[in-house]
Short mmCIF file of C-alpha atoms and ligand atoms in Angstrom, two decimals:
data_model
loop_
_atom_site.label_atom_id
_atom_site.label_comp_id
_atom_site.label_asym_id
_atom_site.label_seq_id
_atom_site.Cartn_x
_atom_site.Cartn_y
_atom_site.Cartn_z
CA UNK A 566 0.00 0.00 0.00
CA UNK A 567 0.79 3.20 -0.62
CA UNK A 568 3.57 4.74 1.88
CA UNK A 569 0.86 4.90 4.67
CA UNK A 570 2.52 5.70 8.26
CA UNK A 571 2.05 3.54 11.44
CA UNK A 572 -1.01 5.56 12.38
CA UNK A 573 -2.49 5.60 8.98
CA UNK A 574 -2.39 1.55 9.02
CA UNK A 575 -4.05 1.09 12.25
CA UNK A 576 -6.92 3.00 11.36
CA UNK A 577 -6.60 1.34 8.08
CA UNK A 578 -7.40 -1.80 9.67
CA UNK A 579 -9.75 -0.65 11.88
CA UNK A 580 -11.96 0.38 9.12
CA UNK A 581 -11.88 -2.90 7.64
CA UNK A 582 -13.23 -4.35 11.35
CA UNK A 583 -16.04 -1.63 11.19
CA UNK A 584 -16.38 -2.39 7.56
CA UNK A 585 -16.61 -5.71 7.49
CA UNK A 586 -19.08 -5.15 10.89
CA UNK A 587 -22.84 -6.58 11.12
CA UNK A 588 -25.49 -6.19 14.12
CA UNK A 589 -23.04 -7.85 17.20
CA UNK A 590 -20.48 -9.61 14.66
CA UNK A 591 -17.93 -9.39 12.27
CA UNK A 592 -17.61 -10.87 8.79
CA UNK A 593 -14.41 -12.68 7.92
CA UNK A 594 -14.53 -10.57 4.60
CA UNK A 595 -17.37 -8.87 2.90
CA UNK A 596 -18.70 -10.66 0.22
CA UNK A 597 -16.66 -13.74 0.25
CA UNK A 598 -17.73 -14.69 3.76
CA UNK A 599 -20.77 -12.64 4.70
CA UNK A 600 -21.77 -14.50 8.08
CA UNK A 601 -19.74 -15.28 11.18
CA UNK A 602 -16.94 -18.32 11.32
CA UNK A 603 -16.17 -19.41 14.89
CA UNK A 604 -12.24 -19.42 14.68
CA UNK A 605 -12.38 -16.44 12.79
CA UNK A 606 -14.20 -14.66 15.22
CA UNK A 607 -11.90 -15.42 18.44
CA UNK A 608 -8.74 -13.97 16.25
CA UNK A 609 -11.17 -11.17 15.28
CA UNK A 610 -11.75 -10.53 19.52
CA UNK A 611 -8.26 -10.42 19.77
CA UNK A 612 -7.82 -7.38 17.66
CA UNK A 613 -10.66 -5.72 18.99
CA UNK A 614 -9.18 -6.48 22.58
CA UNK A 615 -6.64 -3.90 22.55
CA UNK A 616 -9.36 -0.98 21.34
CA UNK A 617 -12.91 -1.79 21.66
CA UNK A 618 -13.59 -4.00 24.66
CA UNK A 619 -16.93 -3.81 24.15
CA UNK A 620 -16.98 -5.39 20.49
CA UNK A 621 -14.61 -7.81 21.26
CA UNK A 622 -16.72 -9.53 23.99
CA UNK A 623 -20.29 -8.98 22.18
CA UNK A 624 -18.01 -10.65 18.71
CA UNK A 625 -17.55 -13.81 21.08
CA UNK A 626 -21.30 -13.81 22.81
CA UNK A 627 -23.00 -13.66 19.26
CA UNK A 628 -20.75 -16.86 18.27
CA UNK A 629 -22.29 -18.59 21.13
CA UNK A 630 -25.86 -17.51 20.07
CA UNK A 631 -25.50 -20.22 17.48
CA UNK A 632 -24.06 -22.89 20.38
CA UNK A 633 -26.24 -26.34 20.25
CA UNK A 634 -28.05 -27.33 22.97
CA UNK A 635 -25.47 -30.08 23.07
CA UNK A 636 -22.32 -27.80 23.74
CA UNK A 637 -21.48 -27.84 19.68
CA UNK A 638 -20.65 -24.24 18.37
CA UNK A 639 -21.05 -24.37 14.73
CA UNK A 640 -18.65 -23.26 12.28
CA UNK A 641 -20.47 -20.81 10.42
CA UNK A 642 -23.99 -19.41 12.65
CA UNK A 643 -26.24 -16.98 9.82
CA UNK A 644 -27.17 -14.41 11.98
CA UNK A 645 -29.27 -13.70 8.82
CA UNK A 646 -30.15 -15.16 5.79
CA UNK A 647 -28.94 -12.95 2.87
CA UNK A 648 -25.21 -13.09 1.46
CA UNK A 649 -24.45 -15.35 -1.62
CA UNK A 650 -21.89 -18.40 -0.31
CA UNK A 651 -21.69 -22.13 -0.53
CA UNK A 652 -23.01 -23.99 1.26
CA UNK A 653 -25.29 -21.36 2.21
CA UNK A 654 -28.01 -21.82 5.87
CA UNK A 655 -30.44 -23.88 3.96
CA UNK A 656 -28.06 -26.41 2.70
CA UNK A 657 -27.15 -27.70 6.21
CA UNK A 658 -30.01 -28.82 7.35
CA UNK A 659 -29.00 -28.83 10.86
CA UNK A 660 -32.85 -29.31 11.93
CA UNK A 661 -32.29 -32.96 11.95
CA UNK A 662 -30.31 -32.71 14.70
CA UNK A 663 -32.78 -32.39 17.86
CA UNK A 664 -30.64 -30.11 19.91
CA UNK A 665 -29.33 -27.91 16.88
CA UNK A 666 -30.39 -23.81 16.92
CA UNK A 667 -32.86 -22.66 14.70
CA UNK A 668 -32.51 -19.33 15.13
CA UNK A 669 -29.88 -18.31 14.31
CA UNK A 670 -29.53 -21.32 12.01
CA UNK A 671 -26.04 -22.85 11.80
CA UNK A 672 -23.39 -25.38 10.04
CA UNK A 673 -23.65 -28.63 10.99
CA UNK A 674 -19.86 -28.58 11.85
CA UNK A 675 -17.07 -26.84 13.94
CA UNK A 676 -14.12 -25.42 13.72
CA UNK A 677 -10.59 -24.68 16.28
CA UNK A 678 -11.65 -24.11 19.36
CA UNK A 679 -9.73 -20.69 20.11
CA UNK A 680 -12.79 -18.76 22.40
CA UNK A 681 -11.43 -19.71 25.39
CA UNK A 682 -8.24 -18.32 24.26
CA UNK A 683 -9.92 -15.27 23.09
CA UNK A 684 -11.92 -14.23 26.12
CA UNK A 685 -8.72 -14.60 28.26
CA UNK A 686 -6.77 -11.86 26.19
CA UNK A 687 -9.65 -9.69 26.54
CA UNK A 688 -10.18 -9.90 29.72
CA UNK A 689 -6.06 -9.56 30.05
CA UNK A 690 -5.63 -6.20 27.86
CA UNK A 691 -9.30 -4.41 29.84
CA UNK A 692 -8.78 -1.36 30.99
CA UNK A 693 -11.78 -1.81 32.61
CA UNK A 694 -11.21 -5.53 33.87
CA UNK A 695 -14.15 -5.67 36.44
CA UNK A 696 -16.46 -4.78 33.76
CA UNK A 697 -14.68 -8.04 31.91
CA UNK A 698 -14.93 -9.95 34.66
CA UNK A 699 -18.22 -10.05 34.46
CA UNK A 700 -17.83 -10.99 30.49
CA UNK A 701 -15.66 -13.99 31.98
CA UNK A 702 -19.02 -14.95 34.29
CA UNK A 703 -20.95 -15.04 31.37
CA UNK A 704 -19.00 -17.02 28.79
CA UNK A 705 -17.44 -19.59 31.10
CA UNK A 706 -20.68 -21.77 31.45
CA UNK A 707 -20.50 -21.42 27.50
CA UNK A 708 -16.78 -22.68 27.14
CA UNK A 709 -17.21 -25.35 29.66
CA UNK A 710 -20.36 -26.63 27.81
CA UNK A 711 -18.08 -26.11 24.35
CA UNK A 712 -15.14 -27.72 26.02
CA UNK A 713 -17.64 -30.87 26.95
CA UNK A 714 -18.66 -31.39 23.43
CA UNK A 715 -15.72 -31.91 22.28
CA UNK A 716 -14.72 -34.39 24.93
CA UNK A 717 -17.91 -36.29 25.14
CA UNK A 718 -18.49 -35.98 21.35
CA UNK A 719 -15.20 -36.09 19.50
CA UNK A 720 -12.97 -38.42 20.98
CA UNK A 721 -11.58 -36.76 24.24
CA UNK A 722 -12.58 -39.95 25.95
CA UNK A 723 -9.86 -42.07 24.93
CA UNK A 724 -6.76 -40.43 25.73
CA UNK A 725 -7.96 -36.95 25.32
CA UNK A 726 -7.19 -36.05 21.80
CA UNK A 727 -9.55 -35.09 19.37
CA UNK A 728 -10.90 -36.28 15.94
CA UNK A 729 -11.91 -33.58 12.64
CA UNK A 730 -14.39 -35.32 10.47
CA UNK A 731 -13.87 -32.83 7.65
CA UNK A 732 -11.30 -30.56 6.34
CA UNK A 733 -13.19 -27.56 7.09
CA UNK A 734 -12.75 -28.42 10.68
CA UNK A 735 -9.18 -27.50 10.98
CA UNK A 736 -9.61 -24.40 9.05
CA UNK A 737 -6.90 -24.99 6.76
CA UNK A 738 -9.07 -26.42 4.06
CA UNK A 739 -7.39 -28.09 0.79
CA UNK A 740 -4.23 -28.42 3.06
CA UNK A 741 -2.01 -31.02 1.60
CA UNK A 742 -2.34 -32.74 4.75
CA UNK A 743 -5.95 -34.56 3.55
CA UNK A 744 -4.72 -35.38 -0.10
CA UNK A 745 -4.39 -39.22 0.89
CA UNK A 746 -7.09 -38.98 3.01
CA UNK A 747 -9.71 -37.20 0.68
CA UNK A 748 -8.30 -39.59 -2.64
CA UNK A 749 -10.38 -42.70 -0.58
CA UNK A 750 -13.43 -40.70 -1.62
CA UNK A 751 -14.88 -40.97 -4.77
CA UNK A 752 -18.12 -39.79 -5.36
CA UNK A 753 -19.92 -39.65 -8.24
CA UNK A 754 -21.67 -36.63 -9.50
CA UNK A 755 -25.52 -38.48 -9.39
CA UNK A 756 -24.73 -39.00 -5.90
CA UNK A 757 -24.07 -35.69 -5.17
CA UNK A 758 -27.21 -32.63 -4.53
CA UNK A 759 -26.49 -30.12 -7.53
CA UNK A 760 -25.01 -27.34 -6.20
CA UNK A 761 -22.84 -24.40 -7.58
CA UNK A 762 -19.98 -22.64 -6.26
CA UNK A 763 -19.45 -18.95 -5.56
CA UNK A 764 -16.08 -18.47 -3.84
CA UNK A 765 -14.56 -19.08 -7.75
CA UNK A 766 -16.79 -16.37 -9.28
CA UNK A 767 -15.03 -13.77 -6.86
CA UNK A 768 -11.88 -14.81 -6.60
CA UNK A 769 -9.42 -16.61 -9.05
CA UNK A 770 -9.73 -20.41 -9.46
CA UNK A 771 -5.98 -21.24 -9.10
CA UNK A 772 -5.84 -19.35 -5.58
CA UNK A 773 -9.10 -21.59 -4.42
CA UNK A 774 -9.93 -25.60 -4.13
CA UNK A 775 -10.27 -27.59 -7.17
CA UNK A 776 -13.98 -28.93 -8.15
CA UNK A 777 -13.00 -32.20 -6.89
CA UNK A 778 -11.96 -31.33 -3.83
CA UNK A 779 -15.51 -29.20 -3.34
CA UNK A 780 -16.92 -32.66 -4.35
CA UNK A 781 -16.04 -34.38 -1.18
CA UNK A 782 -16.54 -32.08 0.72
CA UNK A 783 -20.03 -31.96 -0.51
CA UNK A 784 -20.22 -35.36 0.55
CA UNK A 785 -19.32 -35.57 4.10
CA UNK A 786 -21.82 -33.33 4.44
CA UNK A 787 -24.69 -35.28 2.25
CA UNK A 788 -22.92 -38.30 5.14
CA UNK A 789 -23.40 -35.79 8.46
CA UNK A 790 -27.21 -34.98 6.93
CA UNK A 791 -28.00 -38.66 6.48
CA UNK A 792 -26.36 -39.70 9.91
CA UNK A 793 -28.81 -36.60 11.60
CA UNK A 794 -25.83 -34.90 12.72
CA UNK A 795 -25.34 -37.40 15.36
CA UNK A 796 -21.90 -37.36 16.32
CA UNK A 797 -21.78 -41.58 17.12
CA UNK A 798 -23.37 -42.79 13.62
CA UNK A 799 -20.47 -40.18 12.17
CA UNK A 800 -17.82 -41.42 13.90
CA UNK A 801 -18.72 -45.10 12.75
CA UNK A 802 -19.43 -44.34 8.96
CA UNK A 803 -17.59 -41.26 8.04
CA UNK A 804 -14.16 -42.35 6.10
CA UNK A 805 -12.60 -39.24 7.36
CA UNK A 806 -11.50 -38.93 10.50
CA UNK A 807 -8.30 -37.23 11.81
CA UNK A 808 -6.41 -35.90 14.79
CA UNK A 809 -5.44 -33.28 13.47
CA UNK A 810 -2.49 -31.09 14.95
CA UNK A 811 -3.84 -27.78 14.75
CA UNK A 812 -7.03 -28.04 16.51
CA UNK A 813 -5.65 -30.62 19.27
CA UNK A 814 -2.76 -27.35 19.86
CA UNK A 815 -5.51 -25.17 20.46
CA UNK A 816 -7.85 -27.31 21.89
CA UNK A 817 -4.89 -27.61 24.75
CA UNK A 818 -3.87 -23.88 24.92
CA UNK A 819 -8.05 -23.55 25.57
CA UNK A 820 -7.97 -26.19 28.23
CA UNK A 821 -5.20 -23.97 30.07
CA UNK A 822 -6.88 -20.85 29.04
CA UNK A 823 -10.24 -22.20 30.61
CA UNK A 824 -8.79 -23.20 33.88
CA UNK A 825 -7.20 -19.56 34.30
CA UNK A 826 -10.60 -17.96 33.25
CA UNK A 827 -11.79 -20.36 36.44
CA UNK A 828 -9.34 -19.05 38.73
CA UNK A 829 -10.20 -15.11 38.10
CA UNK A 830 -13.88 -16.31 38.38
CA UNK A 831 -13.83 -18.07 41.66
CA UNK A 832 -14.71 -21.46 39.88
CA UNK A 833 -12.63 -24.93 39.83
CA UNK A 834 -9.83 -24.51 37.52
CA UNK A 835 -8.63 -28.12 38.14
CA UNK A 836 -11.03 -29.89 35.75
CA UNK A 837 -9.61 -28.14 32.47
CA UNK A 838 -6.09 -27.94 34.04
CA UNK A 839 -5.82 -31.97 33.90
CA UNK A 840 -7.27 -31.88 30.51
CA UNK A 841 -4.37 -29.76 29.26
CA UNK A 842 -2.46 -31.91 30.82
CA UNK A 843 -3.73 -35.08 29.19
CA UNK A 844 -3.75 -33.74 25.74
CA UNK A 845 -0.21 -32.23 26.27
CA UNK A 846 0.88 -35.83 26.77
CA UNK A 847 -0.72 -37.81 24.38
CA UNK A 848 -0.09 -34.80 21.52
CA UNK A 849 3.88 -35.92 22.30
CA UNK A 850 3.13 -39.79 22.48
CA UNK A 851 0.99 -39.76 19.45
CA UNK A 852 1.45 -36.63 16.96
CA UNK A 853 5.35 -36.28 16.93
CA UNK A 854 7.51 -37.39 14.33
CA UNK A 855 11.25 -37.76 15.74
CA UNK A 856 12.66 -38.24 12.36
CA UNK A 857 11.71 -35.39 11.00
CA UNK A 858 11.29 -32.88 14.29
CA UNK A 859 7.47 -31.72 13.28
CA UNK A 860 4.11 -32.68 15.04
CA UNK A 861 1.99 -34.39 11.97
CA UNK A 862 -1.69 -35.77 12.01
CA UNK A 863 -2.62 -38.95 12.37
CA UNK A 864 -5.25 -40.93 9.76
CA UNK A 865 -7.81 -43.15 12.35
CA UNK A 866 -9.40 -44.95 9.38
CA UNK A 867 -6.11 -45.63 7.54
CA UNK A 868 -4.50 -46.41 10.86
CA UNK A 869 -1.43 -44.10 10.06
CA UNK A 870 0.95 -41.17 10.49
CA UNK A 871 0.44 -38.26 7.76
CA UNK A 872 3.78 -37.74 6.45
CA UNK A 873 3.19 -34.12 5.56
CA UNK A 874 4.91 -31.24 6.62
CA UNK A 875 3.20 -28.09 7.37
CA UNK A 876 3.15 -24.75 9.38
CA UNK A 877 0.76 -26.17 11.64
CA UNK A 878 2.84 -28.64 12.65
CA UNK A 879 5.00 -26.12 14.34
CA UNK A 880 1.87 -25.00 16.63
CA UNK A 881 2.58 -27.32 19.81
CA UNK A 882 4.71 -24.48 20.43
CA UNK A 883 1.63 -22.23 20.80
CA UNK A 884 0.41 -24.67 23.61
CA UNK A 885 3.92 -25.43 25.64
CA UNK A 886 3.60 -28.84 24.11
CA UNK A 887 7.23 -29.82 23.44
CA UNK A 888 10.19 -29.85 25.89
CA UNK A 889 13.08 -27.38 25.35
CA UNK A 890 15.10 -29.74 23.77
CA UNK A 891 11.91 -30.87 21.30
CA UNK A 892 11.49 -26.93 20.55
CA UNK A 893 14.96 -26.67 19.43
CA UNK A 894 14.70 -29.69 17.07
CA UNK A 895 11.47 -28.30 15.48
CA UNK A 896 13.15 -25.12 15.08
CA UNK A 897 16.87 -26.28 13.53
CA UNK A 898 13.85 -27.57 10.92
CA UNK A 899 11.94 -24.42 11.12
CA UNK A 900 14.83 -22.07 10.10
CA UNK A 901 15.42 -23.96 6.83
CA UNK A 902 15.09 -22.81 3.42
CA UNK A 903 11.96 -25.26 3.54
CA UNK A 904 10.09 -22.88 5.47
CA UNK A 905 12.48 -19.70 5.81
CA UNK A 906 16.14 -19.71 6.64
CA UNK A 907 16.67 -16.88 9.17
CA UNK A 908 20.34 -16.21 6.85
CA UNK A 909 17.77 -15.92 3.71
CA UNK A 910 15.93 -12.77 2.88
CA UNK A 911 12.21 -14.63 3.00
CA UNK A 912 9.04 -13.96 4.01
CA UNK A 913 7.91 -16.46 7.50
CA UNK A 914 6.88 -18.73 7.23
CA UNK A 915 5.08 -20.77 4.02
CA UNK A 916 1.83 -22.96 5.32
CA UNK A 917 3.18 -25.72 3.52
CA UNK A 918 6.81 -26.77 3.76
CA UNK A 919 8.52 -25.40 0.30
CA UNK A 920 10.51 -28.32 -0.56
CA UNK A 921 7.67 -30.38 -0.90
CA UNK A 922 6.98 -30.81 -4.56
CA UNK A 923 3.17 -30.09 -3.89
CA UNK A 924 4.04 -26.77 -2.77
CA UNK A 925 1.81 -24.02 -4.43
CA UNK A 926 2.82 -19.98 -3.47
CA UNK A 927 -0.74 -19.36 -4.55
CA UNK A 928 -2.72 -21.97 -3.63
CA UNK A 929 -5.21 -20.88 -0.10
CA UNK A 930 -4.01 -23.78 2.30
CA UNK A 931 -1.26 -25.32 -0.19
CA UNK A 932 1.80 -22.45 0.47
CA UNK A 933 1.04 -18.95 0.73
CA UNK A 934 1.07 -17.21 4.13
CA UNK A 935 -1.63 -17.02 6.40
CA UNK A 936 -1.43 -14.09 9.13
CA UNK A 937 -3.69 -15.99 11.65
CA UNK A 938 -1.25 -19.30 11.36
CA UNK A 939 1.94 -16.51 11.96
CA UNK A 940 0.02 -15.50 15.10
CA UNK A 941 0.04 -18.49 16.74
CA UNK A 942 3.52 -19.73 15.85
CA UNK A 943 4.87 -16.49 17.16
CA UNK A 944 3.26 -16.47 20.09
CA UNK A 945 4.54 -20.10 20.70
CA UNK A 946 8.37 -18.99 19.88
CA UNK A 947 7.31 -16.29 21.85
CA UNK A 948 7.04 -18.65 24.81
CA UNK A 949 10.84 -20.85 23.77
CA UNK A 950 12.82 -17.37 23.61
CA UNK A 951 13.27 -17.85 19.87
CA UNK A 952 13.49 -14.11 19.77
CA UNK A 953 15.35 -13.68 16.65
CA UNK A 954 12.78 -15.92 14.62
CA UNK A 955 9.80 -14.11 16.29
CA UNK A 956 11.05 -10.64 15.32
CA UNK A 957 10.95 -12.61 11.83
CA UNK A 958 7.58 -14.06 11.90
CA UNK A 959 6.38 -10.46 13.53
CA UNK A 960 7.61 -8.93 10.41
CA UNK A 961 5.49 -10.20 7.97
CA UNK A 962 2.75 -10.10 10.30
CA UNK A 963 2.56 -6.49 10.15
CA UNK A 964 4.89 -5.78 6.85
CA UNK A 965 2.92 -8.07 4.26
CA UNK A 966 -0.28 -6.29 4.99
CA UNK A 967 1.15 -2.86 5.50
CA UNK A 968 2.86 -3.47 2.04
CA UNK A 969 0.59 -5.31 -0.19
CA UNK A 970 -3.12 -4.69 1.80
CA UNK A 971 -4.90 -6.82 4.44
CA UNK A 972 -5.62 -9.91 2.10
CA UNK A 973 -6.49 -12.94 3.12
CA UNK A 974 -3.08 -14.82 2.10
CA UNK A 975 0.25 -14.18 0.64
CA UNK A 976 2.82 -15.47 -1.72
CA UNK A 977 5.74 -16.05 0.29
CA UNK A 978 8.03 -16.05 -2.58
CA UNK A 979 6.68 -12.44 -3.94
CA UNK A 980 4.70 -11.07 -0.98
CA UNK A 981 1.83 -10.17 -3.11
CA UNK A 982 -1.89 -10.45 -1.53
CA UNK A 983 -3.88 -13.20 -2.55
CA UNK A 984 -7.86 -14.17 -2.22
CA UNK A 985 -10.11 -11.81 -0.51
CA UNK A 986 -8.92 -8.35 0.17
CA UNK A 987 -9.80 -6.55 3.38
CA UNK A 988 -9.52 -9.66 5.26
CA UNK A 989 -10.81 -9.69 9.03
CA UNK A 990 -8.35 -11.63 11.06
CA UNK A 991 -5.34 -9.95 8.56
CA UNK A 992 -6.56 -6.27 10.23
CA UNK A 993 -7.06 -7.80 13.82
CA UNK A 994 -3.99 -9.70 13.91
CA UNK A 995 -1.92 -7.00 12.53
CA UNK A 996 -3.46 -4.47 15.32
CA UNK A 997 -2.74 -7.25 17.80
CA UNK A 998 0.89 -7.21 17.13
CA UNK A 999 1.44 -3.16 16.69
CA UNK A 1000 -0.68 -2.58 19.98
CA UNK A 1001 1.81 -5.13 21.49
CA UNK A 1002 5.20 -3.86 20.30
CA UNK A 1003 3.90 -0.18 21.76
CA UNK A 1004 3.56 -1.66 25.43
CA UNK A 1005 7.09 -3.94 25.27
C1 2M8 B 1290 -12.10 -20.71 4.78
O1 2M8 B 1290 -13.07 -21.74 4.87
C2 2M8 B 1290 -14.41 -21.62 4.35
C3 2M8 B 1290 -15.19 -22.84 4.83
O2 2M8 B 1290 -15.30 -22.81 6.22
C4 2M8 B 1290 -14.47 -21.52 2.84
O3 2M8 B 1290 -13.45 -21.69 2.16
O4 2M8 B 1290 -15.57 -21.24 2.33
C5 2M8 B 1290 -10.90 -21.11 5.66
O5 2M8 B 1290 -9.79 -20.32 5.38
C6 2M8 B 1290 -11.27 -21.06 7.14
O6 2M8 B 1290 -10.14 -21.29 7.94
C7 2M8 B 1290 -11.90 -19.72 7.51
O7 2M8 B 1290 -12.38 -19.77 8.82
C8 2M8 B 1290 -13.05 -19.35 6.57
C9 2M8 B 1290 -13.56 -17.93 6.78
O8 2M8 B 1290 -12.49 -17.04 6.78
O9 2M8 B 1290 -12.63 -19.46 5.20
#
């Protein structure tokens, strides 16, 4: 962008927030995304933390409007009905489930579970923190009912990690990481509903999933309507079905986060501290791969290790997961000219490790840079004393935008912006950081 100063870009990017604003919520982009995503909206918080208290709390209770009488928050809630996207609120049909919301309606599925997360920073950068503290009374039945889901519902039972049962779950949709997985579905147009696509009529095919891959996805969800929603008959018939390394990261960090949230409430913090606990543990029994010093998914129907390398894989960090001596393995990998070499003039760090000859600079989830992903992994060096790699990751949190615009992703080989422009989590991210290098 255009030479603007320091002060110009924050109000730059808080007119995108106000911009991109409904009634209580905020879009992840205007016409590409015009309803409210769950993980989207606890990064979106986060920005709005350090400036508007007030919209960064009601942006977390109008998630949880769409919450399932079950605990589930949906991944998408339609606060209204109007706004052209696939799969749009009718689509779902999340009536068949008997506990689903009507109103607002909702996805049928979720996504990260950051909120926990989320309400903690608010509640940590209030200047007015007994007003927040009664936010923090208000949400924490929420979380803990969230939190419960996903244990009772999603595998936390067994050993406390989590399953996805569809790429949208982990947010990081055509990811390279479900390629095997996703090739053991085949289905055949007939079988499919018709249905047409509008994220490729605004935005350029090669920067967005292939019709194939929209295919299956279609179909887990034709396999979640016939199954009712109901999370058993999915787990039994759906043939995708991952811990995934992402979500489990978070889902610990939120565990942690939770119990702290208990402690400034007055409520039992233990519960959610064991949890952390649990999934910390079997994250480094079951997710790490020693010969290559990155956390990777796991397939539970093809009984195996996912021997794909990407960003996300770094994220343990986020959560405390590895030991010191783990962290510096991950990071001798890291600082690589597979991801970016601090000696190298390169943009941190790729989604998808470079060397890999899948590797797409343009490609949503297959390459380019995602500001949201940077977030987390820099917080997570943050926490190792990586300093010199999080003053690199920082960089392009705030540089890429200030340079190129607050897109949704970026080429890390040219820095250019890529998908939708005036991007939600880009702006509130990017605040996030600038508000925090003026108070250190
Ligand atoms: C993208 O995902 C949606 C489906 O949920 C889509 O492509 O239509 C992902 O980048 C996801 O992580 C994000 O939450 C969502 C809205 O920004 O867009």
């Amino acid at each position: 962008m255009k030479n603007l100063n320091q002060s110009q870009l924050i109000k730059r990017a808080q007119s995108i927030l106000e911009q991109n604003r409904a009634a209580g919520y905020t879009k992840p982009s205007a016409r590409l995304y015009p309803f409210q995503w769950s993980w989207d909206s606890a990064f979106i918080a986060i920005g709005y933390a350090h400036f508007d208290e007030q919209k960064a709390q009601e942006e977390l209770l109008s998630l949880f409007k769409g919450q399932w009488r079950n605990g589930m928050l949906p991944h998408i809630v339609f606060h209204q009905k109007k706004g052209k996207y696939f799969p749009g609120p009718d689509f779902w049909q999340t009536d068949l489930h008997p506990e689903a919301t009507r109103k607002p309606a909702t996805s049928g599925i979720i996504q990260p579970p950051l909120h926990a997360t989320a309400a903690l920073h608010i509640y940590r950068f209030a200047r007015e923190p007994a007003k927040v503290r009664h936010f923090l009374q208000v949400i924490f039945p929420r979380l803990t009912q969230w939190h419960e889901y996903l244990h009772r519902f999603r595998g936390g039972e067994t050993d406390g990690l989590l399953y996805i049962c569809h790429p949208w779950e982990s947010g990081q949709d055509n990811s390279p990481i479900w390629d095997d997985s996703l090739r053991q579905i085949n289905p055949n147009k007939n079988e499919l509903p018709p249905y047409k696509r509008v994220d490729n009529q605004l935005i350029a095919s090669d920067e967005r999933p292939d019709d194939r891959t929209y295919d299956r996805y279609v179909y887990l969800i034709e396999l979640f309507k016939a199954a009712k929603y109901d999370d058993r008959v999915i787990r039994r018939e759906c043939p995708f079905i991952i811990r995934d390394v992402l979500f489990n990261s978070l889902y610990c960090r939120a565990n942690e986060d939770l119990a702290e949230i208990a402690r400034i409430i007055g409520e039992d913090a233990r519960p959610y501290q064991e949890r952390a606990e649990q999934i910390r543990k079997a994250l480094n029994e079951h997710l790490w791969d020693a010969n290559h010093a990155i956390y990777v998914n796991y397939d539970v129907v093809a009984k195996s290790a996912i021997d794909i390398h990407v960003a996300s894989g770094f994220l343990p960090l986020f959560a405390g997961i590895p030991s010191q001596t783990r962290a510096a393995e991950m990071f001798d990998y890291l600082n690589t000219s597979c991801f970016c070499r601090l000696s190298d003039e390169c943009y941190a760090v790729p989604s998808f490790d470079k060397c890999h000859p899948d590797f797409s600079p343009k490609e949503y989830w297959r390459g380019p840079i995602w500001i949201n992903i940077n977030w987390l992994l820099c917080e997570g060096l943050m926490k190792y004393g990586f300093d010199d790699y999080v003053r690199r990751v920082a960089h392009s949190i705030i540089d890429l935008p200030a340079h190129y615009g607050f897109y949704e992703y970026f080429d890390p080989q040219k820095g250019c912006g890529l998908g939708s422009a005036d991007f939600s989590w880009t702006a509130a991210l990017f605040l996030d950081k600038i508000y925090h290098q003026a108070d250190s």
